[in-house]
PDB file of C-alpha atoms in Angstrom:
ATOM      1  CA  MET A 664      21.461   0.901   6.188  1.00  0.00           C
ATOM      2  CA  THR A 665      22.424   1.067   9.854  1.00  0.00           C
ATOM      3  CA  LYS A 666      19.830  -0.487  12.154  1.00  0.00           C
ATOM      4  CA  GLY A 667      18.453   2.041  14.612  1.00  0.00           C
ATOM      5  CA  VAL A 668      15.817   4.753  14.996  1.00  0.00           C
ATOM      6  CA  THR A 669      15.858   8.404  13.974  1.00  0.00           C
ATOM      7  CA  ILE A 670      13.174  10.660  15.460  1.00  0.00           C
ATOM      8  CA  ILE A 671      12.595  13.746  13.312  1.00  0.00           C
ATOM      9  CA  ILE A 672      10.930  16.826  14.791  1.00  0.00           C
ATOM     10  CA  CYS A 673       9.788  19.373  12.212  1.00  0.00           C
ATOM     11  CA  THR A 674       8.981  22.760  13.697  1.00  0.00           C
ATOM     12  CA  TYR A 675       7.864  26.169  12.545  1.00  0.00           C
ATOM     13  CA  ASN A 676       7.857  28.763  15.340  1.00  0.00           C
ATOM     14  CA  GLY A 677       7.455  25.973  17.862  1.00  0.00           C
ATOM     15  CA  ALA A 678       9.462  27.435  20.737  1.00  0.00           C
ATOM     16  CA  ASP A 679       6.467  27.330  23.071  1.00  0.00           C
ATOM     17  CA  ARG A 680       5.599  23.717  22.110  1.00  0.00           C
ATOM     18  CA  LEU A 681       8.955  21.988  21.980  1.00  0.00           C
ATOM     19  CA  GLY A 682       9.424  21.556  25.716  1.00  0.00           C
ATOM     20  CA  LYS A 683       6.724  18.911  26.180  1.00  0.00           C
ATOM     21  CA  THR A 684       7.489  17.276  22.835  1.00  0.00           C
ATOM     22  CA  ILE A 685      11.165  16.815  23.679  1.00  0.00           C
ATOM     23  CA  GLU A 686      10.357  15.726  27.229  1.00  0.00           C
ATOM     24  CA  HIS A 687       8.362  12.786  25.853  1.00  0.00           C
ATOM     25  CA  ILE A 688      11.088  11.895  23.367  1.00  0.00           C
ATOM     26  CA  ALA A 689      13.688  11.909  26.133  1.00  0.00           C
ATOM     27  CA  ARG A 690      11.597   9.316  28.011  1.00  0.00           C
ATOM     28  CA  GLN A 691      11.781   6.723  25.213  1.00  0.00           C
ATOM     29  CA  SER A 692      12.476   3.211  26.454  1.00  0.00           C
ATOM     30  CA  LEU A 693      14.762   2.318  23.543  1.00  0.00           C
ATOM     31  CA  THR A 694      17.824   1.221  25.500  1.00  0.00           C
ATOM     32  CA  GLU A 695      19.497  -1.553  23.484  1.00  0.00           C
ATOM     33  CA  VAL A 696      19.088   0.013  20.024  1.00  0.00           C
ATOM     34  CA  PRO A 697      20.976   3.082  18.746  1.00  0.00           C
ATOM     35  CA  TRP A 698      18.828   6.133  18.137  1.00  0.00           C
ATOM     36  CA  GLU A 699      19.066   9.849  17.465  1.00  0.00           C
ATOM     37  CA  VAL A 700      16.933  12.974  17.332  1.00  0.00           C
ATOM     38  CA  ILE A 701      16.979  15.552  14.529  1.00  0.00           C
ATOM     39  CA  LEU A 702      15.213  18.882  15.010  1.00  0.00           C
ATOM     40  CA  VAL A 703      14.482  20.681  11.744  1.00  0.00           C
ATOM     41  CA  ASP A 704      13.864  24.400  12.107  1.00  0.00           C
ATOM     42  CA  ASN A 705      11.656  25.109   9.098  1.00  0.00           C
ATOM     43  CA  ALA A 706      11.933  28.856   8.474  1.00  0.00           C
ATOM     44  CA  SER A 707      11.074  29.796  12.065  1.00  0.00           C
ATOM     45  CA  THR A 708      11.183  33.430  13.094  1.00  0.00           C
ATOM     46  CA  ASP A 709      11.319  32.678  16.824  1.00  0.00           C
ATOM     47  CA  ASN A 710      14.118  30.955  18.733  1.00  0.00           C
ATOM     48  CA  SER A 711      12.939  27.389  18.090  1.00  0.00           C
ATOM     49  CA  SER A 712      16.439  26.036  17.432  1.00  0.00           C
ATOM     50  CA  ALA A 713      17.900  27.392  20.646  1.00  0.00           C
ATOM     51  CA  VAL A 714      14.903  26.321  22.721  1.00  0.00           C
ATOM     52  CA  GLY A 715      14.999  22.822  21.260  1.00  0.00           C
ATOM     53  CA  GLN A 716      18.672  22.377  22.060  1.00  0.00           C
ATOM     54  CA  SER A 717      18.238  23.806  25.550  1.00  0.00           C
ATOM     55  CA  GLU A 718      15.300  21.506  26.302  1.00  0.00           C
ATOM     56  CA  TRP A 719      17.193  18.424  25.161  1.00  0.00           C
ATOM     57  CA  ASP A 720      20.271  19.356  27.183  1.00  0.00           C
ATOM     58  CA  LYS A 721      18.176  19.168  30.360  1.00  0.00           C
ATOM     59  CA  TYR A 722      18.030  15.381  30.135  1.00  0.00           C
ATOM     60  CA  LYS A 723      21.764  14.698  29.719  1.00  0.00           C
ATOM     61  CA  ILE A 724      21.292  11.623  27.513  1.00  0.00           C
ATOM     62  CA  CYS A 725      24.894  11.076  26.503  1.00  0.00           C
ATOM     63  CA  ASN A 726      24.517   8.140  24.127  1.00  0.00           C
ATOM     64  CA  VAL A 727      21.829   9.729  21.920  1.00  0.00           C
ATOM     65  CA  SER A 728      22.735  12.319  19.304  1.00  0.00           C
ATOM     66  CA  PHE A 729      20.603  15.472  19.120  1.00  0.00           C
ATOM     67  CA  SER A 730      21.223  17.687  16.110  1.00  0.00           C
ATOM     68  CA  VAL A 731      19.577  20.862  14.845  1.00  0.00           C
ATOM     69  CA  ILE A 732      19.404  21.608  11.143  1.00  0.00           C
ATOM     70  CA  ASN A 733      17.794  24.515   9.331  1.00  0.00           C
ATOM     71  CA  GLU A 734      15.558  24.397   6.279  1.00  0.00           C
ATOM     72  CA  PRO A 735      14.791  27.939   5.128  1.00  0.00           C
ATOM     73  CA  LYS A 736      12.289  26.853   2.477  1.00  0.00           C
ATOM     74  CA  PRO A 737       8.815  26.785   4.103  1.00  0.00           C
ATOM     75  CA  GLY A 738       6.957  23.487   3.943  1.00  0.00           C
ATOM     76  CA  LYS A 739       7.091  20.279   5.948  1.00  0.00           C
ATOM     77  CA  LEU A 740       8.004  18.292   2.840  1.00  0.00           C
ATOM     78  CA  TYR A 741      11.274  20.206   2.499  1.00  0.00           C
ATOM     79  CA  ALA A 742      12.025  19.911   6.216  1.00  0.00           C
ATOM     80  CA  MET A 743      11.376  16.166   6.206  1.00  0.00           C
ATOM     81  CA  GLN A 744      13.482  15.459   3.173  1.00  0.00           C
ATOM     82  CA  LYS A 745      16.432  17.430   4.510  1.00  0.00           C
ATOM     83  CA  ALA A 746      16.286  15.524   7.791  1.00  0.00           C
ATOM     84  CA  ILE A 747      15.958  12.151   6.078  1.00  0.00           C
ATOM     85  CA  LYS A 748      19.079  12.777   4.036  1.00  0.00           C
ATOM     86  CA  ALA A 749      20.952  13.598   7.261  1.00  0.00           C
ATOM     87  CA  ALA A 750      19.570  10.637   9.243  1.00  0.00           C
ATOM     88  CA  GLN A 751      21.955   7.918  10.427  1.00  0.00           C
ATOM     89  CA  TYR A 752      19.449   5.116  10.950  1.00  0.00           C
ATOM     90  CA  GLU A 753      17.047   3.074   8.845  1.00  0.00           C
ATOM     91  CA  TYR A 754      13.857   3.396  10.890  1.00  0.00           C
ATOM     92  CA  MET A 755      12.451   6.912  11.104  1.00  0.00           C
ATOM     93  CA  ILE A 756       9.673   8.486  13.156  1.00  0.00           C
ATOM     94  CA  THR A 757       8.018  11.764  12.208  1.00  0.00           C
ATOM     95  CA  CYS A 758       7.177  13.723  15.345  1.00  0.00           C
ATOM     96  CA  ASP A 759       5.419  17.051  14.836  1.00  0.00           C
ATOM     97  CA  ASP A 760       6.305  19.710  17.386  1.00  0.00           C
ATOM     98  CA  ASP A 761       2.930  19.208  19.096  1.00  0.00           C
ATOM     99  CA  ASN A 762       3.078  15.383  19.274  1.00  0.00           C
ATOM    100  CA  TRP A 763       3.882  13.687  22.582  1.00  0.00           C
ATOM    101  CA  LEU A 764       5.113  10.149  21.961  1.00  0.00           C
ATOM    102  CA  ALA A 765       4.366   7.415  24.510  1.00  0.00           C
ATOM    103  CA  PRO A 766       7.511   6.009  26.210  1.00  0.00           C
ATOM    104  CA  ASP A 767       7.412   2.776  24.204  1.00  0.00           C
ATOM    105  CA  TYR A 768       6.796   4.463  20.839  1.00  0.00           C
ATOM    106  CA  ALA A 769      10.275   4.073  19.332  1.00  0.00           C
ATOM    107  CA  LYS A 770      10.662   0.544  20.738  1.00  0.00           C
ATOM    108  CA  ARG A 771       7.380  -0.593  19.184  1.00  0.00           C
ATOM    109  CA  ILE A 772       8.382   0.918  15.838  1.00  0.00           C
ATOM    110  CA  TYR A 773      11.729  -0.861  15.876  1.00  0.00           C
ATOM    111  CA  ASP A 774      10.201  -4.218  16.800  1.00  0.00           C
ATOM    112  CA  THR A 775       7.449  -3.985  14.161  1.00  0.00           C
ATOM    113  CA  PHE A 776       9.841  -3.146  11.346  1.00  0.00           C
ATOM    114  CA  GLU A 777      12.151  -5.963  12.422  1.00  0.00           C
ATOM    115  CA  SER A 778       9.334  -8.513  12.380  1.00  0.00           C
ATOM    116  CA  THR A 779       7.415  -7.425   9.232  1.00  0.00           C
ATOM    117  CA  ALA A 780       9.707  -7.100   6.234  1.00  0.00           C
ATOM    118  CA  GLU A 781       6.842  -6.259   3.851  1.00  0.00           C
ATOM    119  CA  VAL A 782       5.782  -3.204   5.878  1.00  0.00           C
ATOM    120  CA  ALA A 783       7.130   0.176   4.745  1.00  0.00           C
ATOM    121  CA  ALA A 784       5.221   2.534   7.046  1.00  0.00           C
ATOM    122  CA  ILE A 785       3.591   2.354  10.470  1.00  0.00           C
ATOM    123  CA  GLY A 786       1.008   4.604  12.089  1.00  0.00           C
ATOM    124  CA  GLY A 787      -0.483   4.798  15.557  1.00  0.00           C
ATOM    125  CA  ARG A 788      -3.419   6.193  17.491  1.00  0.00           C
ATOM    126  CA  GLY A 789      -3.614   9.865  18.380  1.00  0.00           C
ATOM    127  CA  ILE A 790      -5.226  11.161  21.557  1.00  0.00           C
ATOM    128  CA  PRO A 791      -6.211  14.850  21.622  1.00  0.00           C
ATOM    129  CA  VAL A 792      -5.019  17.123  24.430  1.00  0.00           C
ATOM    130  CA  THR A 793      -6.248  20.715  24.685  1.00  0.00           C
ATOM    131  CA  GLU A 794      -5.080  23.794  26.540  1.00  0.00           C
ATOM    132  CA  GLY A 795      -8.013  23.432  28.877  1.00  0.00           C
ATOM    133  CA  GLN A 796     -11.189  24.058  26.944  1.00  0.00           C
ATOM    134  CA  PRO A 797     -13.343  20.987  26.228  1.00  0.00           C
ATOM    135  CA  LEU A 798     -13.412  19.562  22.738  1.00  0.00           C
ATOM    136  CA  PRO A 799     -16.310  21.021  20.725  1.00  0.00           C
ATOM    137  CA  ASP A 800     -19.354  18.891  19.935  1.00  0.00           C
ATOM    138  CA  TRP A 801     -18.357  18.606  16.287  1.00  0.00           C
ATOM    139  CA  PHE A 802     -14.821  17.366  16.990  1.00  0.00           C
ATOM    140  CA  LYS A 803     -15.535  13.623  16.843  1.00  0.00           C
ATOM    141  CA  ASN A 804     -16.785  13.928  13.272  1.00  0.00           C
ATOM    142  CA  TYR A 805     -13.666  15.842  12.216  1.00  0.00           C
ATOM    143  CA  GLU A 806     -10.938  14.197  14.308  1.00  0.00           C
ATOM    144  CA  VAL A 807      -9.163  12.872  11.223  1.00  0.00           C
ATOM    145  CA  VAL A 808      -8.474  16.516  10.270  1.00  0.00           C
ATOM    146  CA  TYR A 809      -6.513  16.801  13.521  1.00  0.00           C
ATOM    147  CA  ALA A 810      -4.729  13.436  13.095  1.00  0.00           C
ATOM    148  CA  VAL A 811      -6.282  11.841  16.172  1.00  0.00           C
ATOM    149  CA  GLY A 812      -8.305   8.709  16.732  1.00  0.00           C
ATOM    150  CA  PRO A 813      -7.773   5.241  15.233  1.00  0.00           C
ATOM    151  CA  GLN A 814      -6.446   4.967  11.680  1.00  0.00           C
ATOM    152  CA  ALA A 815      -7.915   1.552  10.922  1.00  0.00           C
ATOM    153  CA  LYS A 816     -10.625  -0.780  12.172  1.00  0.00           C
ATOM    154  CA  LYS A 817      -8.131  -3.287  13.535  1.00  0.00           C
ATOM    155  CA  HIS A 818      -4.492  -3.714  14.485  1.00  0.00           C
ATOM    156  CA  GLY A 819      -2.128  -5.076  11.828  1.00  0.00           C
ATOM    157  CA  ILE A 820      -1.421  -4.774   8.120  1.00  0.00           C
ATOM    158  CA  MET A 821      -3.936  -2.372   6.623  1.00  0.00           C
ATOM    159  CA  PRO A 822      -6.232  -2.982   3.630  1.00  0.00           C
ATOM    160  CA  VAL A 823      -4.307  -2.368   0.453  1.00  0.00           C
ATOM    161  CA  ARG A 824      -5.867   1.014  -0.397  1.00  0.00           C
ATOM    162  CA  SER A 825      -5.789   2.511   3.118  1.00  0.00           C
ATOM    163  CA  ILE A 826      -3.395   5.318   4.012  1.00  0.00           C
ATOM    164  CA  LEU A 827      -1.808   6.759   7.147  1.00  0.00           C
ATOM    165  CA  TRP A 828      -1.519  10.370   8.264  1.00  0.00           C
ATOM    166  CA  GLY A 829       1.769  12.140   8.950  1.00  0.00           C
ATOM    167  CA  ALA A 830       1.567  12.638  12.732  1.00  0.00           C
ATOM    168  CA  GLY A 831       3.730   9.941  14.290  1.00  0.00           C
ATOM    169  CA  LEU A 832       4.256   8.270  10.899  1.00  0.00           C
ATOM    170  CA  SER A 833       7.240   5.927  10.761  1.00  0.00           C
ATOM    171  CA  THR A 834       8.963   4.556   7.696  1.00  0.00           C
ATOM    172  CA  ARG A 835      12.126   2.969   6.389  1.00  0.00           C
ATOM    173  CA  ARG A 836      14.732   5.500   5.270  1.00  0.00           C
ATOM    174  CA  SER A 837      15.834   3.407   2.285  1.00  0.00           C
ATOM    175  CA  VAL A 838      12.246   3.113   1.033  1.00  0.00           C
ATOM    176  CA  TYR A 839      11.549   6.820   1.441  1.00  0.00           C
ATOM    177  CA  LEU A 840      14.634   7.706  -0.606  1.00  0.00           C
ATOM    178  CA  GLU A 841      13.574   5.175  -3.244  1.00  0.00           C
ATOM    179  CA  MET A 842      10.111   6.751  -3.566  1.00  0.00           C
ATOM    180  CA  TYR A 843      11.593  10.145  -4.508  1.00  0.00           C
ATOM    181  CA  LYS A 844      14.769   9.028  -6.269  1.00  0.00           C
ATOM    182  CA  THR A 845      13.567   9.849  -9.785  1.00  0.00           C
ATOM    183  CA  TYR A 846      10.349  11.796  -9.285  1.00  0.00           C
ATOM    184  CA  PRO A 847      10.209  14.617  -6.718  1.00  0.00           C
ATOM    185  CA  SER A 848       6.865  15.371  -5.095  1.00  0.00           C
ATOM    186  CA  PHE A 849       4.194  16.455  -7.575  1.00  0.00           C
ATOM    187  CA  LEU A 850       2.427  18.526  -4.922  1.00  0.00           C
ATOM    188  CA  ILE A 851       4.819  21.433  -5.254  1.00  0.00           C
ATOM    189  CA  GLU A 852       3.758  21.937  -8.863  1.00  0.00           C
ATOM    190  CA  HIS A 853       0.232  23.037  -7.992  1.00  0.00           C
ATOM    191  CA  ASP A 854       0.611  25.529  -5.172  1.00  0.00           C
ATOM    192  CA  VAL A 855      -1.232  23.255  -2.766  1.00  0.00           C
ATOM    193  CA  ASP A 856      -0.526  23.358   0.943  1.00  0.00           C
ATOM    194  CA  ILE A 857       2.020  20.576   1.217  1.00  0.00           C
ATOM    195  CA  ILE A 858       1.876  20.681   5.021  1.00  0.00           C
ATOM    196  CA  PHE A 859      -1.407  18.798   4.729  1.00  0.00           C
ATOM    197  CA  ALA A 860      -0.620  16.436   1.878  1.00  0.00           C
ATOM    198  CA  GLU A 861       2.989  15.261   1.780  1.00  0.00           C
ATOM    199  CA  ASP A 862       2.121  12.289   4.020  1.00  0.00           C
ATOM    200  CA  THR A 863      -0.770  11.203   1.797  1.00  0.00           C
ATOM    201  CA  GLU A 864       1.302  11.409  -1.366  1.00  0.00           C
ATOM    202  CA  TYR A 865       4.025   9.301   0.246  1.00  0.00           C
ATOM    203  CA  CYS A 866       1.577   6.599   1.317  1.00  0.00           C
ATOM    204  CA  LEU A 867       0.023   6.528  -2.151  1.00  0.00           C
ATOM    205  CA  ARG A 868       3.439   6.049  -3.708  1.00  0.00           C
ATOM    206  CA  LEU A 869       4.164   3.187  -1.319  1.00  0.00           C
ATOM    207  CA  ILE A 870       0.883   1.464  -2.157  1.00  0.00           C
ATOM    208  CA  LEU A 871       1.369   1.836  -5.907  1.00  0.00           C
ATOM    209  CA  LYS A 872       4.800   0.224  -5.537  1.00  0.00           C
ATOM    210  CA  GLY A 873       3.371  -2.756  -3.666  1.00  0.00           C
ATOM    211  CA  TYR A 874       4.438  -1.926  -0.121  1.00  0.00           C
ATOM    212  CA  ARG A 875       2.143  -2.503   2.853  1.00  0.00           C
ATOM    213  CA  LEU A 876       1.155  -0.140   5.654  1.00  0.00           C
ATOM    214  CA  PHE A 877       0.677  -1.154   9.284  1.00  0.00           C
ATOM    215  CA  TYR A 878      -1.605   0.221  11.984  1.00  0.00           C
ATOM    216  CA  ASP A 879      -0.592  -0.376  15.584  1.00  0.00           C
ATOM    217  CA  ALA A 880      -3.546   0.329  17.874  1.00  0.00           C
ATOM    218  CA  ASP A 881      -1.230   0.355  20.897  1.00  0.00           C
ATOM    219  CA  LEU A 882       1.225   2.816  19.347  1.00  0.00           C
ATOM    220  CA  VAL A 883       0.031   5.964  21.090  1.00  0.00           C
ATOM    221  CA  TYR A 884       0.849   9.652  20.951  1.00  0.00           C
ATOM    222  CA  HIS A 885      -0.958  12.654  22.369  1.00  0.00           C
ATOM    223  CA  HIS A 886      -1.626  15.520  19.986  1.00  0.00           C
ATOM    224  CA  PHE A 887      -1.634  18.880  21.709  1.00  0.00           C
ATOM    225  CA  ILE A 888      -4.282  21.091  20.094  1.00  0.00           C
ATOM    226  CA  ALA A 889      -4.150  24.777  20.942  1.00  0.00           C
ATOM    227  CA  ASP A 890      -7.494  26.427  21.599  1.00  0.00           C
ATOM    228  CA  TYR A 891      -7.310  28.612  18.506  1.00  0.00           C
ATOM    229  CA  LYS A 892      -7.206  25.480  16.323  1.00  0.00           C
ATOM    230  CA  LEU A 893     -10.630  24.409  17.608  1.00  0.00           C
ATOM    231  CA  ASP A 894     -12.397  27.283  15.912  1.00  0.00           C
ATOM    232  CA  ILE A 895     -14.843  26.315  13.148  1.00  0.00           C
ATOM    233  CA  LYS A 896     -13.246  28.727  10.674  1.00  0.00           C
ATOM    234  CA  ARG A 897      -9.827  27.205  11.381  1.00  0.00           C
ATOM    235  CA  ARG A 898     -11.250  23.694  10.982  1.00  0.00           C
ATOM    236  CA  ASP A 899     -12.808  24.603   7.636  1.00  0.00           C
ATOM    237  CA  ALA A 900      -9.548  26.184   6.517  1.00  0.00           C
ATOM    238  CA  TYR A 901      -7.819  22.844   7.152  1.00  0.00           C
ATOM    239  CA  LEU A 902     -10.482  21.086   5.111  1.00  0.00           C
ATOM    240  CA  GLY A 903      -9.940  23.587   2.313  1.00  0.00           C
ATOM    241  CA  ARG A 904      -6.270  22.739   2.194  1.00  0.00           C
ATOM    242  CA  PHE A 905      -7.067  19.042   1.863  1.00  0.00           C
ATOM    243  CA  LYS A 906      -9.346  19.961  -1.034  1.00  0.00           C
ATOM    244  CA  ASP A 907      -6.548  21.936  -2.665  1.00  0.00           C
ATOM    245  CA  ALA A 908      -4.188  18.986  -2.356  1.00  0.00           C
ATOM    246  CA  ASN A 909      -6.696  16.717  -4.083  1.00  0.00           C
ATOM    247  CA  VAL A 910      -5.959  18.483  -7.369  1.00  0.00           C
ATOM    248  CA  VAL A 911      -2.859  16.274  -7.395  1.00  0.00           C
ATOM    249  CA  LEU A 912      -3.853  13.390  -5.136  1.00  0.00           C
ATOM    250  CA  ARG A 913      -6.861  12.339  -7.183  1.00  0.00           C
ATOM    251  CA  LYS A 914      -4.454  11.550 -10.037  1.00  0.00           C
ATOM    252  CA  TYR A 915      -2.793   8.983  -7.753  1.00  0.00           C
ATOM    253  CA  TYR A 916      -6.201   7.602  -6.772  1.00  0.00           C
ATOM    254  CA  ALA A 917      -7.056   7.066 -10.438  1.00  0.00           C
ATOM    255  CA  ALA A 918      -3.927   4.947 -10.782  1.00  0.00           C
ATOM    256  CA  MET A 919      -4.893   2.972  -7.670  1.00  0.00           C
ATOM    257  CA  ARG A 920      -8.391   2.391  -9.018  1.00  0.00           C
ATOM    258  CA  ALA A 921      -7.055   1.022 -12.275  1.00  0.00           C
ATOM    259  CA  LYS A 922      -4.132  -0.998 -10.920  1.00  0.00           C
ATOM    260  CA  LEU A 923      -5.181  -2.257  -7.501  1.00  0.00           C
ATOM    261  CA  LYS A 924      -8.928  -2.746  -7.826  1.00  0.00           C
ATOM    262  CA  THR A 925      -8.452  -4.936 -10.904  1.00  0.00           C
ATOM    263  CA  LYS A 926      -5.237  -6.723  -9.889  1.00  0.00           C
ATOM    264  CA  GLY A 927      -5.716 -10.454 -10.397  1.00  0.00           C
ATOM    265  CA  ARG A 928      -9.372  -9.916 -11.313  1.00  0.00           C
ATOM    266  CA  PRO A 929      -9.816  -9.859 -15.111  1.00  0.00           C
ATOM    267  CA  ASP A 930     -13.599  -9.798 -14.613  1.00  0.00           C
ATOM    268  CA  ILE A 931     -13.405  -6.535 -12.651  1.00  0.00           C
ATOM    269  CA  TRP A 932     -10.872  -5.148 -15.142  1.00  0.00           C
ATOM    270  CA  LEU A 933     -13.248  -5.841 -18.041  1.00  0.00           C
ATOM    271  CA  LEU A 934     -16.238  -4.387 -16.181  1.00  0.00           C
ATOM    272  CA  LEU A 935     -14.318  -1.229 -15.308  1.00  0.00           C
ATOM    273  CA  LEU A 936     -13.066  -0.957 -18.875  1.00  0.00           C
ATOM    274  CA  LEU A 937     -16.618  -1.104 -20.199  1.00  0.00           C
ATOM    275  CA  ILE A 938     -18.100   1.307 -17.671  1.00  0.00           C
ATOM    276  CA  THR A 939     -15.394   3.972 -17.564  1.00  0.00           C
ATOM    277  CA  PRO A 940     -15.827   5.329 -21.145  1.00  0.00           C
ATOM    278  CA  PHE A 941     -19.533   5.906 -20.446  1.00  0.00           C
ATOM    279  CA  ASN A 942     -18.631   7.663 -17.198  1.00  0.00           C
ATOM    280  CA  TYR A 943     -16.326   9.900 -19.187  1.00  0.00           C
ATOM    281  CA  ILE A 944     -18.763  10.672 -22.012  1.00  0.00           C
ATOM    282  CA  PHE A 945     -21.772  11.288 -19.790  1.00  0.00           C
ATOM    283  CA  SER A 946     -20.062  12.922 -16.822  1.00  0.00           C
ATOM    284  CA  PHE A 947     -21.685  16.125 -15.634  1.00  0.00           C
ATOM    285  CA  SER A 948     -18.590  17.677 -14.085  1.00  0.00           C
ATOM    286  CA  ARG A 949     -15.022  18.323 -15.057  1.00  0.00           C
ATOM    287  CA  LYS A 950     -13.771  16.403 -12.010  1.00  0.00           C
ATOM    288  CA  ARG A 951     -15.746  13.246 -12.871  1.00  0.00           C
ATOM    289  CA  ALA A 952     -14.580  13.408 -16.476  1.00  0.00           C
ATOM    290  CA  GLU A 953     -10.973  13.710 -15.324  1.00  0.00           C
ATOM    291  CA  LYS A 954     -11.423  10.742 -12.978  1.00  0.00           C
ATOM    292  CA  ALA A 955     -12.742   8.545 -15.786  1.00  0.00           C
ATOM    293  CA  ARG A 956     -10.105   9.659 -18.292  1.00  0.00           C
ATOM    294  CA  ASN A 957      -7.221   9.076 -15.882  1.00  0.00           C
ATOM    295  CA  THR A 958      -8.580   5.653 -14.912  1.00  0.00           C
ATOM    296  CA  LEU A 959      -8.622   4.648 -18.596  1.00  0.00           C
ATOM    297  CA  PHE A 960      -5.146   6.090 -19.034  1.00  0.00           C
ATOM    298  CA  HIS A 961      -3.765   3.649 -16.444  1.00  0.00           C
ATOM    299  CA  MET A 962      -5.819   0.668 -17.673  1.00  0.00           C
ATOM    300  CA  LEU A 963      -5.074   0.713 -21.369  1.00  0.00           C
ATOM    301  CA  PRO A 964      -1.815  -0.783 -22.667  1.00  0.00           C
ATOM    302  CA  PHE A 965      -1.595   1.822 -25.421  1.00  0.00           C
ATOM    303  CA  GLY A 966      -1.174   5.527 -24.876  1.00  0.00           C
ATOM    304  CA  ILE A 967      -3.988   8.045 -24.683  1.00  0.00           C
ATOM    305  CA  LYS A 968      -3.574  11.715 -23.977  1.00  0.00           C
ATOM    306  CA  SER A 969      -3.297  12.692 -20.345  1.00  0.00           C
ATOM    307  CA  ASP A 970      -1.885  15.449 -18.155  1.00  0.00           C
ATOM    308  CA  PRO A 971       1.847  15.618 -17.293  1.00  0.00           C
ATOM    309  CA  ILE A 972       1.454  14.479 -13.676  1.00  0.00           C
ATOM    310  CA  SER A 973      -0.637  11.410 -14.561  1.00  0.00           C
ATOM    311  CA  THR A 974       1.926  10.551 -17.224  1.00  0.00           C
ATOM    312  CA  ARG A 975       4.730  10.659 -14.660  1.00  0.00           C
ATOM    313  CA  ILE A 976       2.708   8.664 -12.127  1.00  0.00           C
ATOM    314  CA  LYS A 977       2.369   5.941 -14.746  1.00  0.00           C
ATOM    315  CA  ALA A 978       6.112   6.071 -15.384  1.00  0.00           C
ATOM    316  CA  PHE A 979       6.771   5.981 -11.623  1.00  0.00           C
ATOM    317  CA  ILE A 980       4.728   2.791 -11.272  1.00  0.00           C
ATOM    318  CA  LYS A 981       6.631   1.106 -14.112  1.00  0.00           C
ATOM    319  CA  GLU A 982      10.059   2.261 -12.906  1.00  0.00           C
TER     320      GLU A 982
END
């Protein structure tokens, strides 16, 4: 893979947001490393593509490629994957159309990947910016829903079962392609809102394959939050979409519980093996029973009946 940085902007009807987003990308301090920008117009019905190109042209950055591609199928997952296939460089940054990257963002990403071979994905710290109205009193307790705030307690390689969110997420192109080489995303099979879950699924796949994630507390972006998104009903709608996505994601978490919690600890493996059947038999909800069954499915060396997605997750881990 060619060393360099690709910044991917995914937008849906983002004509009124792209100006500030592209302005911050144009200010990147990455001078000695090749880089490019790909704008993916994901089924927009406004003039996002034209606005994006026009905004970039203002800065006259001759040595950086700016390309616009179209993905008519709605969903950030589809937009991301189309851009990644078109990318020239190994290190990639996901920049939503309302994310404003700090000037050193791409440089920090490049340097971290170069110095930490075991790291497959990097996340930073989001700072909320509003249209003018103050953040509501409840915002601090829900900031993760808006992809702002710190993503870990300390700078560096994250605990093995921690994940990163998609805003500003950076990864290695070769690793991303590897994660979906045989098994496409399972989210699309359950009608969940993949805009809110494709990043989580990717991180879970990385963890199950033994890759590490990195949190850089000094890797900063501002997240512009329009006033209408700070409505309680809108906030709860976002939470509902996360809940929908968990229909699939909890199957990954069962695999993590069985494989990572017990790795190198036969005592914990034995304890979990003894407890889990009782959790299954005496569970008082369908969700808890599923959790116990899927945990056993990934622990036992012999086959027991499970659902198709859990079966493929197990095959993905062994691949």
